[in-house]
Amino acid sequence: MNIVVAMKQIPDLHQIRMRDRQPVLDDVPLTLGNIDKNALEAAVHLRDTHGGKVIALSAGSEELEDTIKEALAAGADEAFMILDDSLDNADSSVIAAVLAATIRKINDVDIILFGEGSGDNYSGQVGSRVAGILGLPQVGYASSMEVQGNSAIVTRSLEDGEEILEVELPVVIAVMADINEPRIPSVSQILKAGRKPQEVLELDDLAIEILEEPVVTESNLAPETPRKQVVVKSVDELIAVLRTEGVIGR
Amino acid sequence: MAGILIYSDKENLALELLTAARIIGQELNLEVKAVTINNDALATALAGAGADVYGVNNDNVIPADVGAVASTLEQAAAKLDTKIVLLASDRRGKELAGRLAQNMGAGCLTDVTDIHINDDRIKCQRNALGGATVATQYITTDKQVIAVRPRTFAAAAGGEGKISLFNIEARPTKIKLLEVKTRSSEVVDIEETEVLVVVGQGLNSEGNLAEVEKLAKALGGEVACSKPVATDKKWLAEERIIGLSGKKCKPELAIILGISGQVQFTVGIRDAKVIVSVNTDENAPINRMADYILPADLHEVIEEMNKALG
Ligand SMILES: Cc1cc2nc3c(=O)[nH]c(=O)nc-3n(C[C@H](O)[C@H](O)[C@H](O)COP(=O)(O)OP(=O)(O)OC[C@H]3O[C@@H](n4cnc5c(N)ncnc54)[C@H](O)[C@@H]3O)c2cc1C
Ligand SMILES: Nc1ncnc2c1ncn2[C@@H]1O[C@H](COP(=O)(O)O)[C@@H](O)[C@H]1O
């Protein structure tokens, strides 16, 4: 069974600083999306149970060749990368077109896994768009999954409940963060990662049609949250100020 | 006249979209139309709020099959001449948005928290960079799919709409719904609560929750939490999570106990009127967005507050 895991290279969100409300991204190290790591862990688990291969798939800038080693160390058997600097901040529709075209080049794909949302953009579009392009059934917000014969049994977790679904393979599944706890690779796994097969594609290798800048970002600023930041010394003092504010004891 | 189409499978969210669509429709001179799928009650509710409803009845289309719902809406948008489709950005709506946009050849924005019209463009606000920033974005393509966060607009009410039946093509679904589990009946709505007592990983044990609940009750509020308290520790239900993957709340008062204040959390509480932070770490990032900071052990603070208020 072959499982493709789509993983996005993003700046490490914990290391982004703000200057004049603008995010400063220079020198912020790159990593793979958090929930994408859950998707990878789910794929590794399925492979260990059913056999087959886990293929990490990612579209991004040249730095990806380095970043992708995280996936190879954490259990992926090989990687497919589409490298182009324009892909780093590309629209979801562009990324989806690129990923779908690459998946078509990979033989016998049974399951295509996504994160519920990418770490930085979190728009939850790419998986649904890829399912649309490939005409495959999809299950998002997966909180558990297993494979039985030629079908996947997937639990989709919604705000007000869950639905358990049976879907014939091949299928697109987007997982939630709480589906598992991603492993931390050992030193020997990290060392081995560099020797695993990696396939690099360029945009010209893929015959795709893309929308011309479908979304324009006018501004992207840290919100202004002027807060008083008054340090109080005791519970009594706290209760007193909250009474003055009129938010308790009305 | 060209139009704008709304769809959600949930009544409250569909009514909110009706309000949003009317605002956009008025500015851009678009007629508002609504689609419902196998849901006569929803069609009646929308018509009762003045909507022009197109009711699809087709057993091949089930909500669990996102591809089938997307195909239904794609056909509706084409036949009804609605190039703009508004969806709700709940989980179902968000999953649907990308697929519908792909089918339509549309640009798409999800998790939209505000909309205004400017230069004939639909300018949308949404969180970016994991919640660290708020971006203003607009779609340039002719066709647009926009998924709006619940509670961004008030629900529409009153009016006299009409319901027409509407046919679409659909193949039998390949997705088999084996079981539906609804969540425990004890539903709380932390988005509607004026006072929130919010606990994070600074809380020592599940056993301490009773005292937290007591405090929330004394203040006339509810208990909410950071994500790990619900998903890792499972001490509270997921519906009480505040943040990027939880709820966005605007209470009058939020008392935040033992939470470090990562952006994915603060994005859900930054619109509160008054924020109190209790944290043993004076330099916890959460303190930078608090009005009142009490550097102390949260367990002692809760006990003292319960005494003082009880
Ligand atoms: C894509 C994505 C989405 C996410 N969505 C969310 C979300 O919606 N909501 C969310 O909350 N998180 C979310 N997270 C996780 C988020 O990044 C943080 O990991 C999480 O908010 C941390 O929770 P915490 O503050 O409770 O725990 P910690 O970061 O562990 O902080 C505990 C705090 O308690 C303090 N403390 C310890 N002991 C005491 C004591 N005795 N008295 C007082 N203070 C004490 C410590 O000083 C510390 O500041 C998301 C992450 C990602 C990647
Ligand atoms: N550039 C990319 N390369 C590979 N996978 C991606 C990329 N962007 C997004 N994804 C996948 O699509 C999911 C949803 O992303 P998004 O639509 O940006 O929220 C992510 O969790 C990844 O699994």
XYZ file of C-alpha atoms and ligand atoms in Angstrom:
636
model
C 0.000 0.000 0.000
C 1.406 3.377 -0.997
C 0.661 6.409 1.109
C 1.498 9.943 0.047
C 1.767 12.581 2.794
C 1.595 16.231 1.732
C 3.783 18.319 4.007
C 4.369 22.057 3.920
C 7.602 23.825 4.717
C 6.868 26.779 7.021
C 8.815 29.214 9.185
C 9.062 28.037 12.795
C 6.133 29.980 14.213
C 7.603 30.162 17.695
C 10.526 32.157 16.385
C 8.666 34.836 14.481
C 9.073 38.294 16.019
C 7.129 41.445 15.291
C 8.634 44.783 14.349
C 6.159 47.679 13.969
C 3.402 45.073 13.852
C 5.112 43.440 10.836
C 6.225 39.827 11.107
C 9.992 39.501 10.726
C 10.739 36.273 8.860
C 14.453 36.745 8.080
C 16.621 34.108 9.704
C 13.623 32.220 11.073
C 14.446 28.517 10.633
C 12.195 26.433 8.400
C 10.399 23.313 9.526
C 7.469 21.157 8.464
C 3.919 21.977 9.544
C 2.886 20.612 12.928
C -0.263 18.830 11.845
C 1.539 17.578 8.744
C 3.784 15.687 11.152
C 0.678 14.044 12.602
C -0.299 13.051 9.059
C 3.149 11.516 8.543
C 2.930 9.612 11.814
C -0.476 8.234 10.783
C 1.009 7.129 7.450
C 3.976 5.414 9.097
C 1.605 3.578 11.393
C -0.504 2.328 8.463
C 2.625 1.205 6.592
C 3.950 -0.653 9.618
C 0.622 -2.495 9.870
C -0.109 -3.128 6.194
C 3.247 -2.830 4.422
C 3.989 -0.571 1.469
C 5.688 2.782 1.201
C 5.302 6.252 2.708
C 6.115 9.075 0.305
C 6.516 12.614 1.609
C 5.373 15.202 -0.938
C 6.164 18.875 -0.671
C 6.216 21.993 -2.837
C 8.390 24.912 -1.836
C 11.618 26.857 -2.181
C 15.106 25.345 -2.586
C 15.555 25.107 1.185
C 13.070 22.260 1.094
C 15.843 19.817 0.221
C 17.096 20.342 3.742
C 13.754 20.639 5.524
C 12.393 17.434 4.002
C 14.994 15.405 5.919
C 12.762 15.859 8.981
C 10.138 13.745 7.217
C 12.630 11.126 6.044
C 14.003 10.836 9.575
C 10.534 10.530 11.070
C 9.669 7.514 8.930
C 8.973 8.469 5.317
C 10.594 6.031 2.846
C 11.133 8.545 0.085
C 10.370 12.133 -0.863
C 8.999 13.955 -3.881
C 9.786 17.654 -3.964
C 8.694 20.349 -6.376
C 11.191 23.169 -6.000
C 10.604 26.740 -7.083
C 10.977 29.929 -5.091
C 7.563 31.078 -6.317
C 5.962 28.150 -4.470
C 6.786 29.398 -0.989
C 3.900 31.827 -0.723
C 1.833 30.514 -3.592
C -1.966 30.372 -3.482
C -3.652 27.147 -2.371
C -4.928 26.597 -5.915
C -1.375 26.652 -7.288
C -0.055 24.291 -4.617
C -2.975 21.931 -5.174
C -2.374 21.867 -8.935
C 1.320 21.126 -8.395
C 0.701 18.402 -5.820
C -2.059 16.719 -7.842
C 0.098 16.650 -10.983
C 2.936 15.076 -9.004
C 0.649 12.490 -7.405
C -0.392 11.463 -10.933
C 3.273 10.690 -11.636
C 3.537 8.419 -8.595
C 2.203 4.928 -9.287
C -0.431 3.100 -7.271
C -1.273 5.638 -4.608
C -3.871 4.305 -2.182
C -4.097 7.027 0.438
C -3.181 10.714 0.215
C -2.833 12.342 3.612
C -2.959 16.029 4.496
C -2.961 18.068 7.657
C -6.234 19.684 8.656
C -4.525 23.012 8.004
C -1.016 24.217 7.286
C 0.860 25.687 10.238
C 1.090 29.191 8.844
C -1.932 29.629 6.605
C -4.335 27.113 8.156
C -6.887 27.572 5.404
C -7.649 23.882 4.950
C -7.993 24.247 1.190
C -5.174 22.289 -0.359
C -6.395 18.771 0.525
C -9.944 19.456 -0.670
C -8.650 21.021 -3.866
C -6.388 18.035 -4.596
C -9.325 15.666 -4.015
C -11.333 17.809 -6.422
C -8.657 17.743 -9.137
C -8.151 13.986 -8.842
C -11.888 13.303 -8.474
C -11.344 11.259 -5.313
C -13.544 10.873 -2.252
C -12.305 12.804 0.769
C -12.609 12.767 4.539
C -11.418 15.786 6.522
C -10.964 16.278 10.278
C -9.993 12.617 10.688
C -9.414 11.701 14.324
C -8.737 8.023 13.621
C -8.415 5.718 10.647
C -7.706 2.155 9.708
C -7.585 0.145 6.521
C -9.719 -2.949 5.983
C -9.181 -4.696 2.663
C -9.746 -2.150 -0.063
C -11.410 0.425 2.170
C -10.500 2.966 4.781
C -12.601 3.292 7.921
C -12.261 6.900 9.042
C -13.743 8.891 11.921
C -14.513 12.485 10.973
C -14.736 14.669 14.051
C -17.195 17.575 13.810
C -18.143 20.307 16.301
C -21.255 18.477 17.449
C -20.267 14.842 17.026
C -18.450 12.269 14.950
C -19.224 10.258 11.875
C -17.599 6.955 11.064
C -17.223 6.421 7.350
C -16.205 3.615 5.055
C -14.542 4.804 1.854
C -13.068 2.776 -0.959
C -9.411 3.462 -1.768
C -7.904 5.584 -3.200
C -8.974 8.351 -0.843
C -7.855 11.782 0.348
C -7.804 12.156 4.136
C -6.978 15.279 6.169
C -6.067 14.515 9.782
C -6.481 16.491 12.995
C -3.632 17.148 15.410
C -5.016 14.836 18.083
C -4.964 11.710 15.897
C -1.552 10.755 17.338
C 1.684 11.952 18.903
C 4.411 12.303 16.241
C 7.632 10.460 17.070
C 10.914 12.234 17.688
C 13.465 10.646 15.345
C 16.540 9.007 16.844
C 20.049 10.048 15.885
C 20.522 6.988 13.675
C 17.237 7.717 11.891
C 18.403 11.267 11.281
C 21.695 9.991 9.885
C 19.929 7.526 7.594
C 17.494 10.155 6.315
C 20.020 11.663 3.905
C 20.432 8.361 2.078
C 16.757 7.781 1.349
C 15.569 8.332 -2.249
C 14.563 11.889 -3.120
C 12.987 12.951 -6.386
C 13.198 16.616 -7.336
C 10.816 18.119 -9.888
C 10.593 21.610 -11.308
C 7.481 23.453 -12.360
C 8.374 22.841 -16.021
C 8.198 19.094 -15.438
C 4.499 19.402 -14.662
C 1.925 20.379 -17.249
C -0.391 22.448 -15.113
C -2.692 25.399 -15.606
C -2.870 27.779 -12.728
C -4.975 30.771 -11.767
C -3.135 34.084 -11.997
C -2.739 35.491 -8.438
C -6.285 34.621 -7.349
C -5.857 36.144 -3.899
C -4.222 39.488 -3.118
C -2.949 40.235 0.377
C -3.392 43.919 1.068
C -1.888 43.937 4.519
C -0.716 41.439 7.116
C -0.156 42.976 10.526
C -0.098 41.908 14.139
C -3.371 43.124 15.635
C -3.178 46.054 18.004
C -4.178 44.975 21.470
C -3.469 47.844 23.804
C -3.731 46.349 27.266
C -3.199 47.983 30.639
C -0.642 45.429 31.893
C -1.085 46.522 35.502
C 0.591 44.193 37.986
C -1.554 43.587 41.079
C -0.130 42.179 44.290
C -2.986 40.279 45.859
C -6.328 38.668 45.251
C -8.010 41.452 47.239
C -6.472 44.073 45.015
C -7.514 42.102 41.918
C -11.111 41.811 43.059
C -11.165 45.540 43.846
C -9.986 46.563 40.364
C -12.407 44.164 38.695
C -15.256 45.685 40.709
C -14.163 49.152 39.568
C -14.127 47.911 35.977
C -17.688 46.731 36.537
C -16.982 43.203 35.335
C -17.709 41.368 38.594
C -20.204 41.656 41.379
C -22.773 43.615 39.404
C -29.504 39.691 -12.318
C -26.297 38.030 -11.268
C -26.272 36.842 -7.707
C -24.561 35.623 -4.607
C -25.246 32.138 -3.265
C -25.244 31.000 0.366
C -25.057 27.495 1.781
C -24.637 25.898 5.182
C -26.269 22.745 6.519
C -26.832 24.461 9.882
C -29.728 26.862 10.374
C -28.000 29.442 12.591
C -24.990 29.601 10.290
C -27.103 29.795 7.125
C -29.033 32.724 8.634
C -25.753 34.499 9.452
C -24.623 34.008 5.849
C -27.907 35.527 4.697
C -27.027 38.717 6.582
C -23.503 38.748 5.124
C -24.788 38.103 1.600
C -27.307 40.943 1.877
C -24.581 43.391 2.877
C -22.389 42.330 -0.031
C -25.350 42.085 -2.399
C -26.479 45.611 -1.659
C -23.055 47.105 -2.357
C -22.334 45.060 -5.462
C -25.882 44.913 -6.784
C -26.240 41.138 -6.529
C -29.350 39.094 -5.837
C -29.096 36.800 -2.800
C -30.000 33.130 -3.291
C -29.811 30.202 -0.894
C -29.461 26.477 -1.540
C -30.575 23.730 0.835
C -29.917 20.036 0.375
C -32.463 17.465 1.561
C -33.538 19.784 4.362
C -37.065 21.197 4.143
C -36.957 22.625 7.657
C -33.887 24.683 6.794
C -35.479 25.841 3.533
C -38.546 27.006 5.483
C -36.394 28.796 8.066
C -34.421 30.633 5.369
C -37.559 31.577 3.462
C -38.996 32.808 6.778
C -36.032 35.166 6.980
C -36.788 36.467 3.512
C -34.422 34.334 1.430
C -34.968 33.161 -2.119
C -34.428 29.438 -1.495
C -33.619 26.676 -3.969
C -34.279 23.309 -2.352
C -32.417 20.298 -3.704
C -33.866 16.887 -2.895
C -31.605 14.090 -4.021
C -30.800 11.028 -1.933
C -27.453 10.630 -3.652
C -26.152 13.750 -1.926
C -25.258 13.218 1.730
C -23.431 15.775 3.890
C -20.621 13.300 4.624
C -19.746 13.216 0.909
C -18.022 16.562 0.434
C -17.441 15.848 -3.261
C -21.174 15.377 -3.850
C -22.108 18.537 -1.921
C -19.473 20.518 -3.846
C -20.782 19.209 -7.149
C -24.352 20.133 -6.149
C -23.341 23.697 -5.301
C -21.215 23.994 -8.431
C -24.239 23.089 -10.554
C -26.451 25.467 -8.585
C -23.985 28.343 -8.882
C -23.767 27.838 -12.655
C -27.523 27.602 -13.238
C -28.462 30.408 -10.847
C -25.746 32.729 -12.201
C -24.092 33.232 -8.833
C -20.360 33.673 -9.193
C -19.889 34.355 -5.503
C -20.633 31.612 -2.987
C -20.631 32.195 0.776
C -20.152 29.193 3.053
C -19.859 28.894 6.822
C -16.342 28.264 8.111
C -17.335 25.512 10.512
C -15.594 22.180 9.859
C -18.086 21.022 7.229
C -18.043 24.375 5.459
C -14.287 24.690 5.548
C -13.766 21.233 4.103
C -16.290 22.017 1.386
C -14.808 25.407 0.468
C -11.607 24.138 -1.178
C -13.369 21.481 -3.227
C -16.127 23.813 -4.417
C -13.589 26.489 -5.313
C -11.556 23.932 -7.265
C -14.668 22.754 -9.152
C -15.694 26.322 -9.970
C -12.206 27.576 -10.848
C -12.598 30.105 -8.061
C -10.222 31.816 -5.680
C -11.086 31.040 -2.095
C -10.685 32.401 1.428
C -11.671 30.497 4.573
C -11.921 31.429 8.270
C -12.969 34.944 7.342
C -13.620 37.060 10.446
C -14.735 40.292 8.826
C -15.899 41.520 5.430
C -16.154 44.997 3.999
C -16.600 46.245 0.455
C -14.063 48.657 -0.925
C -13.406 49.582 -4.590
C -16.033 46.962 -5.504
C -13.832 44.299 -3.931
C -14.901 42.007 -1.111
C -12.140 42.677 1.409
C -11.835 39.849 3.920
C -9.952 39.628 7.187
C -8.490 36.387 8.427
C -5.780 35.231 10.783
C -2.429 34.392 9.255
C 0.898 33.011 10.457
C -0.805 30.754 12.964
C -2.767 33.656 14.421
C 0.176 36.019 14.909
C -1.151 38.428 12.320
C -4.440 39.488 10.791
C -4.381 39.704 7.002
C -6.679 41.711 4.772
C -7.131 39.808 1.529
C -9.390 39.803 -1.495
C -10.072 37.421 -4.334
C -9.352 38.655 -7.849
C -10.946 35.872 -9.865
C -14.398 36.302 -11.337
C -15.674 33.403 -9.256
C -15.210 33.521 -5.505
C -15.778 31.140 -2.610
C -15.690 32.732 0.848
C -16.118 30.773 4.096
C -17.119 32.995 7.016
C -16.400 32.151 10.676
C -19.521 31.463 12.719
C -20.854 34.520 14.594
C -19.174 37.069 12.374
C -22.610 38.337 11.362
C -25.929 38.411 13.203
C -28.553 35.919 12.052
C -31.119 37.325 9.623
C -34.708 37.332 10.796
C -38.123 38.286 9.438
C -39.192 38.604 5.837
C -41.067 36.641 3.254
C -39.028 34.565 0.874
C -39.963 31.777 -1.448
C -38.883 28.186 -1.957
C -38.394 26.652 -5.393
C -37.438 23.073 -6.019
C -34.188 22.616 -7.823
C -32.748 19.615 -9.670
C -29.124 18.628 -9.936
C -27.295 15.579 -11.266
C -25.661 13.279 -8.745
C -24.202 9.814 -8.903
C -24.694 7.345 -6.031
C -22.225 8.138 -3.261
C -19.167 5.978 -2.664
C -18.973 7.002 0.958
C -20.750 4.737 3.409
C -21.875 6.323 6.666
C -21.417 3.549 9.223
C -22.269 5.420 12.388
C -23.014 8.892 13.744
C -22.149 9.775 17.316
C -23.471 13.026 18.713
C -21.467 14.610 21.492
C -22.618 14.389 25.072
C -25.689 16.498 25.705
C -23.927 18.741 28.198
C -23.403 21.468 25.637
C -21.843 24.715 26.716
C -21.366 27.685 24.534
C -18.294 29.526 25.721
C -18.713 32.024 22.890
C -21.923 33.263 24.476
C -20.590 33.623 28.002
C -19.793 37.004 29.578
C -17.200 35.697 32.034
C -14.667 32.984 31.276
C -12.292 31.308 33.692
C -9.666 29.815 31.418
C -7.215 27.160 32.616
C -4.042 25.918 31.001
C -1.298 23.446 31.665
C -0.330 25.312 34.821
C -3.196 23.482 36.523
C -1.768 20.663 38.639
C -4.381 17.980 38.298
C -7.839 17.121 37.111
C -8.893 17.122 40.751
C -8.316 20.885 40.923
C -11.030 21.464 38.326
C -13.777 21.451 40.941
C -12.353 24.626 42.473
C -12.059 26.203 39.028
C -15.693 25.401 38.318
C -16.682 26.861 41.651
C -14.929 30.108 40.767
C -16.583 30.238 37.346
C -19.951 29.754 38.972
C -19.298 32.448 41.579
C -18.529 34.870 38.758
C -21.542 33.771 36.729
C -19.357 32.349 33.992
C -18.026 29.180 32.414
C -14.757 27.265 32.426
C -12.715 27.274 29.221
C -9.199 25.972 28.526
C -6.127 25.936 26.339
C -5.914 23.161 23.788
C -3.591 20.720 25.593
C -5.907 20.627 28.613
C -8.618 19.134 26.411
C -6.739 17.221 23.700
C -3.691 15.892 25.595
C -4.921 15.671 29.166
C -8.592 15.226 28.279
C -9.656 17.005 31.479
C -12.247 19.122 29.698
C -14.338 18.728 26.546
C -12.949 20.006 23.249
C -15.836 22.451 22.936
C -14.190 24.471 25.725
C -10.944 25.093 23.821
C -10.102 28.704 23.046
C -7.890 29.582 20.108
C -7.062 28.992 16.489
C -8.450 25.466 16.422
C -11.033 26.178 19.127
C -13.432 29.029 19.774
C -13.030 32.772 19.383
C -14.559 34.468 22.400
C -15.332 38.068 23.298
C -16.311 37.953 26.974
C -16.501 40.972 29.264
C -13.962 39.306 31.548
C -11.443 36.510 30.961
C -9.452 35.228 33.931
C -6.566 33.273 32.466
C -4.886 30.834 34.836
C -1.603 29.070 34.037
C -1.508 29.676 30.304
C 1.711 30.742 28.577
C 0.028 32.700 25.779
C 1.142 31.217 22.466
C -0.480 33.039 19.552
C -2.599 30.025 18.649
C -4.263 30.509 22.021
C -4.382 34.314 22.268
C -6.064 34.670 18.883
C -9.184 33.233 20.530
C -9.315 35.641 23.460
C -7.741 38.889 22.288
C -11.142 40.525 21.780
C -12.105 40.142 25.445
C -12.897 43.424 27.216
C -10.847 42.812 30.355
C -8.112 40.165 30.598
C -6.567 38.964 33.862
C -3.522 36.696 33.853
C -2.436 34.605 36.817
C 0.928 33.006 36.149
C 3.937 32.063 38.269
C 6.159 33.284 35.457
C 6.178 37.087 35.441
C 7.541 37.058 31.903
C 4.948 34.718 30.412
C 3.928 36.147 27.001
C 0.274 36.126 28.086
C 1.023 38.945 30.519
C 1.739 41.280 27.617
C -1.865 41.039 26.576
C -3.401 41.208 30.034
C -4.975 44.222 31.701
C -4.263 42.898 35.188
C -1.379 40.599 36.017
C -1.151 38.636 39.242
C 2.182 36.809 39.429
C 1.185 33.952 41.734
C 0.338 30.279 42.019
C -3.030 29.807 40.387
C -4.173 27.201 42.914
C -3.748 29.612 45.796
C -5.411 32.403 43.845
C -8.443 30.275 43.055
C -8.816 29.260 46.668
C -8.594 32.849 47.893
C -10.976 34.131 45.251
C -13.513 31.458 46.102
C -13.283 32.482 49.735
C -13.630 36.164 48.957
C -16.525 35.736 46.525
C -18.291 32.774 48.127
C -1.846 24.709 14.268
C -1.926 24.857 15.755
C -3.141 25.176 16.337
C -3.226 25.346 17.727
N -4.432 25.719 18.247
C -4.507 25.982 19.562
C -5.742 26.440 20.139
O -6.769 26.600 19.460
N -5.772 26.707 21.459
C -4.658 26.550 22.262
O -4.759 26.831 23.479
N -3.500 26.099 21.757
C -3.395 25.809 20.433
N -2.208 25.356 19.939
C -1.123 25.027 20.906
C -0.367 26.273 21.384
O 0.703 26.535 20.490
C 0.240 26.059 22.783
O 1.037 24.897 22.768
C -0.792 25.925 23.911
O -1.706 27.022 23.846
C -0.097 25.902 25.257
O -1.027 25.689 26.285
P -0.774 26.237 27.768
O -0.488 27.683 27.723
O -1.917 25.771 28.588
O 0.490 25.404 28.252
P 2.002 25.849 28.480
O 2.547 26.525 27.283
O 2.688 24.644 28.993
O 1.931 26.955 29.619
C 1.674 26.689 30.978
C 1.792 28.008 31.736
O 1.409 27.803 33.091
C 2.283 28.514 33.954
N 2.228 27.852 35.258
C 2.769 26.655 35.598
N 2.454 26.347 36.874
C 1.690 27.363 37.347
C 1.045 27.606 38.593
N 1.124 26.744 39.592
N 0.361 28.759 38.732
C 0.268 29.656 37.703
N 0.859 29.462 36.510
C 1.538 28.319 36.321
C 3.618 28.458 33.269
O 4.429 29.532 33.691
C 3.218 28.582 31.791
O 3.165 29.956 31.386
C -2.089 25.165 18.563
C -0.879 24.819 17.968
C -0.781 24.671 16.597
C 0.542 24.329 16.001
N 3.416 23.652 -0.212
C 2.874 22.487 0.219
N 3.507 21.316 -0.015
C 2.962 20.149 0.426
N 1.811 20.061 1.103
C 1.152 21.204 1.363
C 1.643 22.471 0.946
N 0.756 23.418 1.370
C -0.227 22.765 2.019
N -0.001 21.431 2.039
C -0.843 20.377 2.632
O -2.176 20.835 2.683
C -2.628 20.916 4.035
C -3.578 22.068 4.199
O -2.916 23.281 3.921
P -3.705 24.674 3.870
O -4.745 24.534 2.822
O -2.653 25.676 3.538
O -4.285 24.853 5.236
C -1.365 20.989 4.860
O -1.591 20.519 6.187
C -0.436 20.069 4.063
O -0.738 18.705 4.329
